[in-house]
């Protein structure tokens, strides 16, 4: 149920995306990785991220977070 609500929230956000701002990609990626920490440890997954640690982009933070979350989730489960 929680995943369904999150996806509905995401769809709503896509249609009314919010404002652009600078996003530290490394920080955001680390936050998302921490959400999957249990799965990563449980299955002994070696997780590597390959980009500059100071990479900053201008984006809509929530939508970038959803994108990174989906990429990591797909990498871990599929």
PDB file of C-alpha atoms in Angstrom:
ATOM      1  CA  UNK A   1       0.000   0.000   0.000  1.00  0.00           C
ATOM      2  CA  UNK A   2       2.867   2.365   0.861  1.00  0.00           C
ATOM      3  CA  UNK A   3       4.518   1.803  -2.537  1.00  0.00           C
ATOM      4  CA  UNK A   4       1.231   2.464  -4.309  1.00  0.00           C
ATOM      5  CA  UNK A   5       0.739   5.740  -2.444  1.00  0.00           C
ATOM      6  CA  UNK A   6       4.318   6.772  -3.222  1.00  0.00           C
ATOM      7  CA  UNK A   7       3.774   6.073  -6.928  1.00  0.00           C
ATOM      8  CA  UNK A   8       0.536   8.054  -6.949  1.00  0.00           C
ATOM      9  CA  UNK A   9       2.339  10.925  -5.245  1.00  0.00           C
ATOM     10  CA  UNK A  10       5.059  10.733  -7.883  1.00  0.00           C
ATOM     11  CA  UNK A  11       2.541  10.868 -10.711  1.00  0.00           C
ATOM     12  CA  UNK A  12       0.972  13.922  -9.136  1.00  0.00           C
ATOM     13  CA  UNK A  13       4.392  15.554  -8.764  1.00  0.00           C
ATOM     14  CA  UNK A  14       5.225  14.917 -12.423  1.00  0.00           C
ATOM     15  CA  UNK A  15       2.152  16.874 -13.463  1.00  0.00           C
ATOM     16  CA  UNK A  16       2.999  19.722 -11.052  1.00  0.00           C
ATOM     17  CA  UNK A  17       6.758  19.333 -10.714  1.00  0.00           C
ATOM     18  CA  UNK A  18       7.785  22.197  -8.449  1.00  0.00           C
ATOM     19  CA  UNK A  19      10.850  24.370  -8.717  1.00  0.00           C
ATOM     20  CA  UNK A  20      14.357  23.746  -9.942  1.00  0.00           C
ATOM     21  CA  UNK A  21      17.302  23.937  -7.580  1.00  0.00           C
ATOM     22  CA  UNK A  22      20.892  22.733  -7.282  1.00  0.00           C
ATOM     23  CA  UNK A  23      21.183  19.131  -6.174  1.00  0.00           C
ATOM     24  CA  UNK A  24      24.293  17.367  -4.869  1.00  0.00           C
ATOM     25  CA  UNK A  25      23.947  14.071  -6.715  1.00  0.00           C
ATOM     26  CA  UNK A  26      26.282  12.156  -4.383  1.00  0.00           C
ATOM     27  CA  UNK A  27      24.337  13.189  -1.283  1.00  0.00           C
ATOM     28  CA  UNK A  28      20.982  12.361  -2.825  1.00  0.00           C
ATOM     29  CA  UNK A  29      22.243   9.023  -4.135  1.00  0.00           C
ATOM     30  CA  UNK A  30      23.639   8.100  -0.711  1.00  0.00           C
ATOM     31  CA  UNK A  31      20.292   8.898   0.914  1.00  0.00           C
ATOM     32  CA  UNK A  32      18.521   6.592  -1.527  1.00  0.00           C
ATOM     33  CA  UNK A  33      21.103   3.820  -1.081  1.00  0.00           C
ATOM     34  CA  UNK A  34      20.549   3.933   2.686  1.00  0.00           C
ATOM     35  CA  UNK A  35      16.887   3.045   2.131  1.00  0.00           C
ATOM     36  CA  UNK A  36      18.046  -0.217   0.561  1.00  0.00           C
ATOM     37  CA  UNK A  37      20.728  -0.915   3.173  1.00  0.00           C
ATOM     38  CA  UNK A  38      18.926  -3.971   4.567  1.00  0.00           C
ATOM     39  CA  UNK A  39      18.627  -5.611   1.147  1.00  0.00           C
ATOM     40  CA  UNK A  40      22.219  -4.780   0.238  1.00  0.00           C
ATOM     41  CA  UNK A  41      23.512  -6.331   3.466  1.00  0.00           C
ATOM     42  CA  UNK A  42      21.125  -9.294   3.404  1.00  0.00           C
ATOM     43  CA  UNK A  43      22.256 -10.413  -0.045  1.00  0.00           C
ATOM     44  CA  UNK A  44      25.892  -9.335   0.266  1.00  0.00           C
ATOM     45  CA  UNK A  45      25.591  -6.974  -2.692  1.00  0.00           C
ATOM     46  CA  UNK A  46      28.634  -4.917  -3.580  1.00  0.00           C
ATOM     47  CA  UNK A  47      27.250  -1.534  -4.523  1.00  0.00           C
ATOM     48  CA  UNK A  48      29.445   0.940  -6.437  1.00  0.00           C
ATOM     49  CA  UNK A  49      28.643   4.431  -7.634  1.00  0.00           C
ATOM     50  CA  UNK A  50      30.843   5.986 -10.285  1.00  0.00           C
ATOM     51  CA  UNK A  51      30.629   9.769 -10.614  1.00  0.00           C
ATOM     52  CA  UNK A  52      32.433  12.781  -9.188  1.00  0.00           C
ATOM     53  CA  UNK A  53      31.593  13.296  -5.532  1.00  0.00           C
ATOM     54  CA  UNK A  54      31.083  17.021  -6.118  1.00  0.00           C
ATOM     55  CA  UNK A  55      28.669  16.575  -9.049  1.00  0.00           C
ATOM     56  CA  UNK A  56      25.914  19.176  -8.772  1.00  0.00           C
ATOM     57  CA  UNK A  57      23.049  19.554 -11.221  1.00  0.00           C
ATOM     58  CA  UNK A  58      20.062  21.840 -11.469  1.00  0.00           C
ATOM     59  CA  UNK A  59      16.898  19.764 -11.347  1.00  0.00           C
ATOM     60  CA  UNK A  60      13.636  19.262  -9.539  1.00  0.00           C
ATOM     61  CA  UNK A  61      14.925  17.474  -6.416  1.00  0.00           C
ATOM     62  CA  UNK A  62      11.933  15.206  -5.841  1.00  0.00           C
ATOM     63  CA  UNK A  63      11.841  13.988  -9.445  1.00  0.00           C
ATOM     64  CA  UNK A  64      15.587  13.342  -9.445  1.00  0.00           C
ATOM     65  CA  UNK A  65      15.205  11.390  -6.211  1.00  0.00           C
ATOM     66  CA  UNK A  66      12.427   9.276  -7.747  1.00  0.00           C
ATOM     67  CA  UNK A  67      14.601   8.602 -10.802  1.00  0.00           C
ATOM     68  CA  UNK A  68      17.622   7.551  -8.733  1.00  0.00           C
ATOM     69  CA  UNK A  69      15.394   5.418  -6.486  1.00  0.00           C
ATOM     70  CA  UNK A  70      13.931   3.610  -9.497  1.00  0.00           C
ATOM     71  CA  UNK A  71      17.361   2.972 -11.032  1.00  0.00           C
ATOM     72  CA  UNK A  72      18.752   1.531  -7.796  1.00  0.00           C
ATOM     73  CA  UNK A  73      15.623  -0.504  -7.091  1.00  0.00           C
ATOM     74  CA  UNK A  74      15.722  -2.001 -10.594  1.00  0.00           C
ATOM     75  CA  UNK A  75      19.426  -2.782 -10.261  1.00  0.00           C
ATOM     76  CA  UNK A  76      18.878  -4.590  -6.955  1.00  0.00           C
ATOM     77  CA  UNK A  77      15.700  -6.509  -7.698  1.00  0.00           C
ATOM     78  CA  UNK A  78      15.731  -7.133 -11.431  1.00  0.00           C
TER      79      UNK A  78
END
